[in-house]
PDB file of C-alpha atoms in Angstrom:
ATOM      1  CA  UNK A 118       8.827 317.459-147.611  1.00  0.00           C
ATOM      2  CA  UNK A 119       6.644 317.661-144.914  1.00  0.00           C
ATOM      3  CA  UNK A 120       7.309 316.578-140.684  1.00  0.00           C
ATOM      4  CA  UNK A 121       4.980 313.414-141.656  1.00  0.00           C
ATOM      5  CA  UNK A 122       6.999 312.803-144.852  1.00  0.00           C
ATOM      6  CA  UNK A 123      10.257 313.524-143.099  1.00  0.00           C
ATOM      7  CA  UNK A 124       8.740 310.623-139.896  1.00  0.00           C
ATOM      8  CA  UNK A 125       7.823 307.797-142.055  1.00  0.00           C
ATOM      9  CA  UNK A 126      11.033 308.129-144.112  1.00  0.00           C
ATOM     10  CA  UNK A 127      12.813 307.655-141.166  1.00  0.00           C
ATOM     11  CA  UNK A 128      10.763 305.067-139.775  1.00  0.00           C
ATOM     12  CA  UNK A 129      11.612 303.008-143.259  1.00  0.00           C
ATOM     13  CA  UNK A 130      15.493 303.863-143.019  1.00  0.00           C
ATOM     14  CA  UNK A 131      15.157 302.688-139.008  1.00  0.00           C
ATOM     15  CA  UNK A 132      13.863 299.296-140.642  1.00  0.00           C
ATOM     16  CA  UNK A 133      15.710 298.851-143.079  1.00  0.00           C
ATOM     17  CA  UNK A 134      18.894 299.658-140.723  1.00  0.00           C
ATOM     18  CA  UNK A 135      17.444 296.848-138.097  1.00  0.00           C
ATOM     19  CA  UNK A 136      16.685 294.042-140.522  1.00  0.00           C
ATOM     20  CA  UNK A 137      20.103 294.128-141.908  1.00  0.00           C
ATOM     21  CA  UNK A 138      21.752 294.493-138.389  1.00  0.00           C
ATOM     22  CA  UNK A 139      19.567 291.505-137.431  1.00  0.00           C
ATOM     23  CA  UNK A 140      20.442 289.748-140.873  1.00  0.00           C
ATOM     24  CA  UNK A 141      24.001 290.637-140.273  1.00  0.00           C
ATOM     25  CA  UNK A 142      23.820 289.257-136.966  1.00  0.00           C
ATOM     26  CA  UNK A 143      22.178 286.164-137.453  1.00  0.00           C
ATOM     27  CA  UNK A 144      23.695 285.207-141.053  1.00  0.00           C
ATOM     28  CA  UNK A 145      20.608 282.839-142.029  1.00  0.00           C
ATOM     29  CA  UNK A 146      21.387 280.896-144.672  1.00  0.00           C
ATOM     30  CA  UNK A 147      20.560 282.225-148.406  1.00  0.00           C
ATOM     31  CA  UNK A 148      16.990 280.717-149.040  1.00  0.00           C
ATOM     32  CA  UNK A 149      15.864 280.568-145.488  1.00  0.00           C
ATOM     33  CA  UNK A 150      12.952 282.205-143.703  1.00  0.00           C
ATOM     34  CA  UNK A 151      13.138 285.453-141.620  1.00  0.00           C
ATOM     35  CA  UNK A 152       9.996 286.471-139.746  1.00  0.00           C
ATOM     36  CA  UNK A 153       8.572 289.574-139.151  1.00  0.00           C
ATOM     37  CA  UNK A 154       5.421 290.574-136.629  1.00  0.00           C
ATOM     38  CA  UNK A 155       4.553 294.320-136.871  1.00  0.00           C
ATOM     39  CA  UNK A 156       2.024 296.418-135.219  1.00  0.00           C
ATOM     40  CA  UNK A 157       1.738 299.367-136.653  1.00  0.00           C
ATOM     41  CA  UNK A 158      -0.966 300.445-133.952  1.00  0.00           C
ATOM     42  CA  UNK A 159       2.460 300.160-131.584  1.00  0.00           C
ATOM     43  CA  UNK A 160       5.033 301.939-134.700  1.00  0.00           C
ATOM     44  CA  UNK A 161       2.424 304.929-134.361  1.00  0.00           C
ATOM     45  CA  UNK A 162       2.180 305.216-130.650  1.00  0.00           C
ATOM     46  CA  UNK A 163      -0.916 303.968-129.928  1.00  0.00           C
ATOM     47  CA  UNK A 164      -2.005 300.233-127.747  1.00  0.00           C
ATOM     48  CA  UNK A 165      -1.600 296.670-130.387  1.00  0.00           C
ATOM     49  CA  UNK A 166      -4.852 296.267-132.380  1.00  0.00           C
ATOM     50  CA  UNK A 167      -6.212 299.737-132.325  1.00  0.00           C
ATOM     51  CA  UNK A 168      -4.924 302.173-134.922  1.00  0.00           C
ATOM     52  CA  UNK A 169      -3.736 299.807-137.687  1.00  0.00           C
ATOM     53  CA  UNK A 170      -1.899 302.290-140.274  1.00  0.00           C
ATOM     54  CA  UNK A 171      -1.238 301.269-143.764  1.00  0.00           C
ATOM     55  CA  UNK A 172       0.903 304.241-144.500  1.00  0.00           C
ATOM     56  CA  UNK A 173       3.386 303.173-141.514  1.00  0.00           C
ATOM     57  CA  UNK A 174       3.096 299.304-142.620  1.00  0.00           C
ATOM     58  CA  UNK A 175       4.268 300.426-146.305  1.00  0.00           C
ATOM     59  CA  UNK A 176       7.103 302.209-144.721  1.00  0.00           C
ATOM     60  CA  UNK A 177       8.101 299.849-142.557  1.00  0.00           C
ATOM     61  CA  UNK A 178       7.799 296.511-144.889  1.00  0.00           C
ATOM     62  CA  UNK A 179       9.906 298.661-147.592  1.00  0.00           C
ATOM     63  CA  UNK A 180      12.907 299.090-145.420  1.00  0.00           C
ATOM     64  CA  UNK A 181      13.044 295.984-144.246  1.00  0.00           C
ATOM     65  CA  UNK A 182      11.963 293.605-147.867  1.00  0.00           C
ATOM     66  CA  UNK A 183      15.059 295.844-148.761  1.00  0.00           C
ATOM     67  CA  UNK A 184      16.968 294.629-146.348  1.00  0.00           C
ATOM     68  CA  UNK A 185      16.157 290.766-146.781  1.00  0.00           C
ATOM     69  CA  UNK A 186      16.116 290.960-150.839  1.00  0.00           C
ATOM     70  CA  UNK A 187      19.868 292.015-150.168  1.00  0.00           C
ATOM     71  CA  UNK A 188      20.548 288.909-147.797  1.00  0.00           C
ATOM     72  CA  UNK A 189      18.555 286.429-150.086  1.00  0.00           C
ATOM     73  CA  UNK A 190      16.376 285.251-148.021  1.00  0.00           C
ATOM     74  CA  UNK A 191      12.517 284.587-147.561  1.00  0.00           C
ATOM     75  CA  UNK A 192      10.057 287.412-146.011  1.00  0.00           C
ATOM     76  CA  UNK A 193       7.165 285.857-144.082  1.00  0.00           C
ATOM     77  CA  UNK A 194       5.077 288.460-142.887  1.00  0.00           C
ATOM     78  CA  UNK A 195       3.086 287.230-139.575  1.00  0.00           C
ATOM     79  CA  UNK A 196      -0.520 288.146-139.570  1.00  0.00           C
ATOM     80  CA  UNK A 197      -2.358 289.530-136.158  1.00  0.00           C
ATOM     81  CA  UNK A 198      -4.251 286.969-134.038  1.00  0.00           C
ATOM     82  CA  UNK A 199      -7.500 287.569-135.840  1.00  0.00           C
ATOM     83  CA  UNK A 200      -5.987 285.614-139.114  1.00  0.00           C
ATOM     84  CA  UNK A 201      -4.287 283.524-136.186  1.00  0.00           C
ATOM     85  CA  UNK A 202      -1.230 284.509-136.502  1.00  0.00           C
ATOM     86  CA  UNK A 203      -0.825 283.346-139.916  1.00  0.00           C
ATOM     87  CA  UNK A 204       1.865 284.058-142.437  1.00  0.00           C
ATOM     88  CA  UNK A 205       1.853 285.530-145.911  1.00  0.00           C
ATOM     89  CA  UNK A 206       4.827 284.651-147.909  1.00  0.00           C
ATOM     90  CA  UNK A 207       6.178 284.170-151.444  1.00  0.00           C
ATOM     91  CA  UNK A 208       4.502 280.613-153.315  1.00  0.00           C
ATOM     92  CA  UNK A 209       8.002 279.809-153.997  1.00  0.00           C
ATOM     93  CA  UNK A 210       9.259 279.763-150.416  1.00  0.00           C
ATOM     94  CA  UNK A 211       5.608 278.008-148.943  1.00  0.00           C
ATOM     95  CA  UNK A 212       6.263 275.294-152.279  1.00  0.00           C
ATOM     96  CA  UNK A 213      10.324 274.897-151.133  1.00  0.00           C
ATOM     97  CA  UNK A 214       9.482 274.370-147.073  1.00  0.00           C
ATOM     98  CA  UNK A 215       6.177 272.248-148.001  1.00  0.00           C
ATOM     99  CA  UNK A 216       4.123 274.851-146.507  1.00  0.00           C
ATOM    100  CA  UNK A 217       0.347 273.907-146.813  1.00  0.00           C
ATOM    101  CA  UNK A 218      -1.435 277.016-148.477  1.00  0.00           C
ATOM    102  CA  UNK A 219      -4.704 278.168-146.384  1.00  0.00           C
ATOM    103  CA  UNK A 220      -7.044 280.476-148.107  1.00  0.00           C
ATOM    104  CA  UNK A 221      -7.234 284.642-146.734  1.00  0.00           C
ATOM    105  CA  UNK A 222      -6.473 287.349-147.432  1.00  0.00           C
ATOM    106  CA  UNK A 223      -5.069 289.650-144.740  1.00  0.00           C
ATOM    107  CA  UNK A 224      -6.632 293.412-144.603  1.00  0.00           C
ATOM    108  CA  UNK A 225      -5.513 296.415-142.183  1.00  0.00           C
ATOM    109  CA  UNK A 226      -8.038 295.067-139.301  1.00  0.00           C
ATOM    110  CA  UNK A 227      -7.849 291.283-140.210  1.00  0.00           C
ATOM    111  CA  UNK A 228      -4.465 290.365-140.479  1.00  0.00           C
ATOM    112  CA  UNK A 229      -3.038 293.629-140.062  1.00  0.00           C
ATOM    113  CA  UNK A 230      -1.313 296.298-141.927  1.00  0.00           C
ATOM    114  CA  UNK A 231       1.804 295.238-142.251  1.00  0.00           C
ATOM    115  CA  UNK A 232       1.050 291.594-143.502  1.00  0.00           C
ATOM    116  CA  UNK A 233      -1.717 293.237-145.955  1.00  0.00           C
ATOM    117  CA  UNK A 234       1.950 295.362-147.432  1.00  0.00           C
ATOM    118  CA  UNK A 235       3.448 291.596-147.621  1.00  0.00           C
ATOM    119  CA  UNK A 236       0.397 290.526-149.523  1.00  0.00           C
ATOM    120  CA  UNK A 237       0.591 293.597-151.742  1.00  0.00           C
ATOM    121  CA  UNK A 238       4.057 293.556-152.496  1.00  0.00           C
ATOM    122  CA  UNK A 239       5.528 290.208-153.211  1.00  0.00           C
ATOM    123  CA  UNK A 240       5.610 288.802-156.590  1.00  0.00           C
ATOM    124  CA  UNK A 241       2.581 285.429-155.600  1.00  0.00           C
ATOM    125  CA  UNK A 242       1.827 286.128-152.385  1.00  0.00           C
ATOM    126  CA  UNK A 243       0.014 283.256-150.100  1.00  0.00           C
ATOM    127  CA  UNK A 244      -1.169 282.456-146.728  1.00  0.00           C
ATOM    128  CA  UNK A 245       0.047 279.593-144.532  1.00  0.00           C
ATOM    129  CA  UNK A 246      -0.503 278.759-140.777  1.00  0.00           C
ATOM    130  CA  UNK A 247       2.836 277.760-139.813  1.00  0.00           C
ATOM    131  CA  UNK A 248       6.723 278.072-140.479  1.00  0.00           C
ATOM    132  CA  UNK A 249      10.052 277.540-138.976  1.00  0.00           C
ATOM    133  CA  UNK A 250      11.900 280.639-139.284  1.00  0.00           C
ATOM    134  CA  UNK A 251      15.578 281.043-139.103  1.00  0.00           C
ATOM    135  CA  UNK A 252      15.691 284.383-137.779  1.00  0.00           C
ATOM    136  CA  UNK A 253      12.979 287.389-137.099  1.00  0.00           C
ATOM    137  CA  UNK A 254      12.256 290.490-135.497  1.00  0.00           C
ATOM    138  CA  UNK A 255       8.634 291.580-133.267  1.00  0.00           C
ATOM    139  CA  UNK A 256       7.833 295.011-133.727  1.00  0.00           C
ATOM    140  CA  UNK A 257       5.485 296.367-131.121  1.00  0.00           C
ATOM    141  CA  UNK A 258       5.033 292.734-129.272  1.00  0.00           C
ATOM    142  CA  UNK A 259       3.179 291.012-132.148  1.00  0.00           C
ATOM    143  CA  UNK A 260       5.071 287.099-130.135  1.00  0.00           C
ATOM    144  CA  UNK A 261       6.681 285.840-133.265  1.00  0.00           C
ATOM    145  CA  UNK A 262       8.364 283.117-131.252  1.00  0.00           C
ATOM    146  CA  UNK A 263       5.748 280.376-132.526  1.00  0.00           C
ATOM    147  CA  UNK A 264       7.452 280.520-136.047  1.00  0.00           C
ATOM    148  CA  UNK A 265      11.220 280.236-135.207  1.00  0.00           C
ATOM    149  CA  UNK A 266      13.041 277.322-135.175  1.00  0.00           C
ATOM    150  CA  UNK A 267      12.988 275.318-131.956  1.00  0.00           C
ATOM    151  CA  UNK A 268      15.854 276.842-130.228  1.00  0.00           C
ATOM    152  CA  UNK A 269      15.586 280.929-130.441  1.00  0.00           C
ATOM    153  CA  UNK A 270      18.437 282.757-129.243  1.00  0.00           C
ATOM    154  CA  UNK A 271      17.438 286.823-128.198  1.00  0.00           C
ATOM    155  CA  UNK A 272      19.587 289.092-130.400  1.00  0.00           C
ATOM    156  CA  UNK A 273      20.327 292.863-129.188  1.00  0.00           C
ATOM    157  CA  UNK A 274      20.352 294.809-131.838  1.00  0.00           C
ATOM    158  CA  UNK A 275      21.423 298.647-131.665  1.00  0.00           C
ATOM    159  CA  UNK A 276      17.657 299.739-132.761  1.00  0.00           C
ATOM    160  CA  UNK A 277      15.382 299.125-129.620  1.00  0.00           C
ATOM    161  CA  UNK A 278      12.284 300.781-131.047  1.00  0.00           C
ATOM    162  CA  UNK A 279      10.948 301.809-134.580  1.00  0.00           C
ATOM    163  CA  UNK A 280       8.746 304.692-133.819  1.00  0.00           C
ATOM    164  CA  UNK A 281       7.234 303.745-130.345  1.00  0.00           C
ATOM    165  CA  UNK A 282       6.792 300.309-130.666  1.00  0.00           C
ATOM    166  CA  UNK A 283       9.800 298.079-129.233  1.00  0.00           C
ATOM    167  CA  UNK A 284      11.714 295.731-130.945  1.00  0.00           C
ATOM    168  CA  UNK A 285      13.014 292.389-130.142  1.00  0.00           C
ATOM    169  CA  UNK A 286      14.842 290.020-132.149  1.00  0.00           C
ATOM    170  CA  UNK A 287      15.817 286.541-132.772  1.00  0.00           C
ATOM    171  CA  UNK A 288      17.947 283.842-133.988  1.00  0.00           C
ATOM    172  CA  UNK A 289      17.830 280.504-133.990  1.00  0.00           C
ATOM    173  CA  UNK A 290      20.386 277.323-133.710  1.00  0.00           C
ATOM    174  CA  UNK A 291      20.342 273.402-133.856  1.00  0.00           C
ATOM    175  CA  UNK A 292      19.614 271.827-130.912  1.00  0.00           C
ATOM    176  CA  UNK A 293      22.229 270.163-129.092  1.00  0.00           C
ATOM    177  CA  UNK A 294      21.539 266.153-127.934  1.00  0.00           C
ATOM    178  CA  UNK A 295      23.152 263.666-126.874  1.00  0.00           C
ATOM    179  CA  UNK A 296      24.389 264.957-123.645  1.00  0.00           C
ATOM    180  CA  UNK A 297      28.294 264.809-122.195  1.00  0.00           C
ATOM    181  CA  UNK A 298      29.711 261.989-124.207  1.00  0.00           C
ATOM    182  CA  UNK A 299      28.581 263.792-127.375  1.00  0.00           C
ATOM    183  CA  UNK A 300      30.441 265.843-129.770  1.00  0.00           C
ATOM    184  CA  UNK A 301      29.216 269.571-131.032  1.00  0.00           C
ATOM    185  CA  UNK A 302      30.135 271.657-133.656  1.00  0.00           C
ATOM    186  CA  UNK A 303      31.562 275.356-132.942  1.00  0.00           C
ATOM    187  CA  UNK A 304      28.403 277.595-132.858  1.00  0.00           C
ATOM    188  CA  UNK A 305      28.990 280.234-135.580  1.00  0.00           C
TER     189      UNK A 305
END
């Protein structure tokens, strides 16, 4: 194996190794929605929107779909802000959440690498413009926070980067109303 083989293994194990430390973390519900923004342009070492690399996005998406197959939850794959941020996910979780389908197709420099792997990889693939994910991760800044639930809680995970690009993650909670004469349940 060569020192590229040997990188872009490791750069799959790192993801795999976050999502489930995020997944862990966050304990989303079986069925629910995790969101993931990657730039592999950032994963590679280079500025957001410049050096899109399918070879890093298949890397990357394989550790962590591996990762959130195991968990049992919903991949949505966020698109880059020339597909406006839209998602790819399965047809079963955009039919479950009454996700309206929109029609594209994401490719390395119109949507992005890593949501062109999504596309590629999941079992009916489709595009829609908005979610409300239970958990997620940003890899290399890609602002994921439009798809979370309303109330996103940072998560520090042990994995600050995968390859240069940073990573930041999320859950989310119920929001609490009703103010001082209401009653809350324990936060998990």
């Amino acid at each position: 194996m060569n020192e590229q083989d040997v990188e872009i293994e490791q750069i799959a194990e790192k993801s795999y190794a976050a999502a489930k430390e995020i997944l862990e973390i966050a304990n989303p519900a079986k069925g629910t929605i995790f969101v993931v923004g990657c730039s592999t342009s950032e994963v590679g070492g280079g500025s957001i929107g410049q050096a899109s690399s399918p070879q890093l996005a298949e890397a990357v998406f394989g550790g962590i779909y591996r990762a959130v197959k195991e968990k049992g939850v919903y991949l949505a794959a966020q698109c880059c802000e020339h597909l406006n941020r839209a998602l790819i996910l399965e047809r079963e979780a955009a039919e479950k959440y009454f996700y309206e389908e929109v029609n594209v197709v994401p490719q390395p420099k119109a949507g992005g690498s890593f949501a062109t792997m999504a596309w590629k990889y999941f079992e009916n693939p489709v595009a829609v413009e908005h979610i409300k994910a239970a958990a997620g991760m940003d890899i290399g800044d890609t602002l994921i926070g439009m798809h979370l639930k309303d109330v996103a809680v940072p998560v520090r995970i042990s994995i600050k980067q995968i390859g240069s690009a940073r990573v930041v993650c999320a859950r989310t909670r119920p929001k609490y109303i009703g103010g001082s004469r209401a009653g809350y349940m324990e936060e998990e």
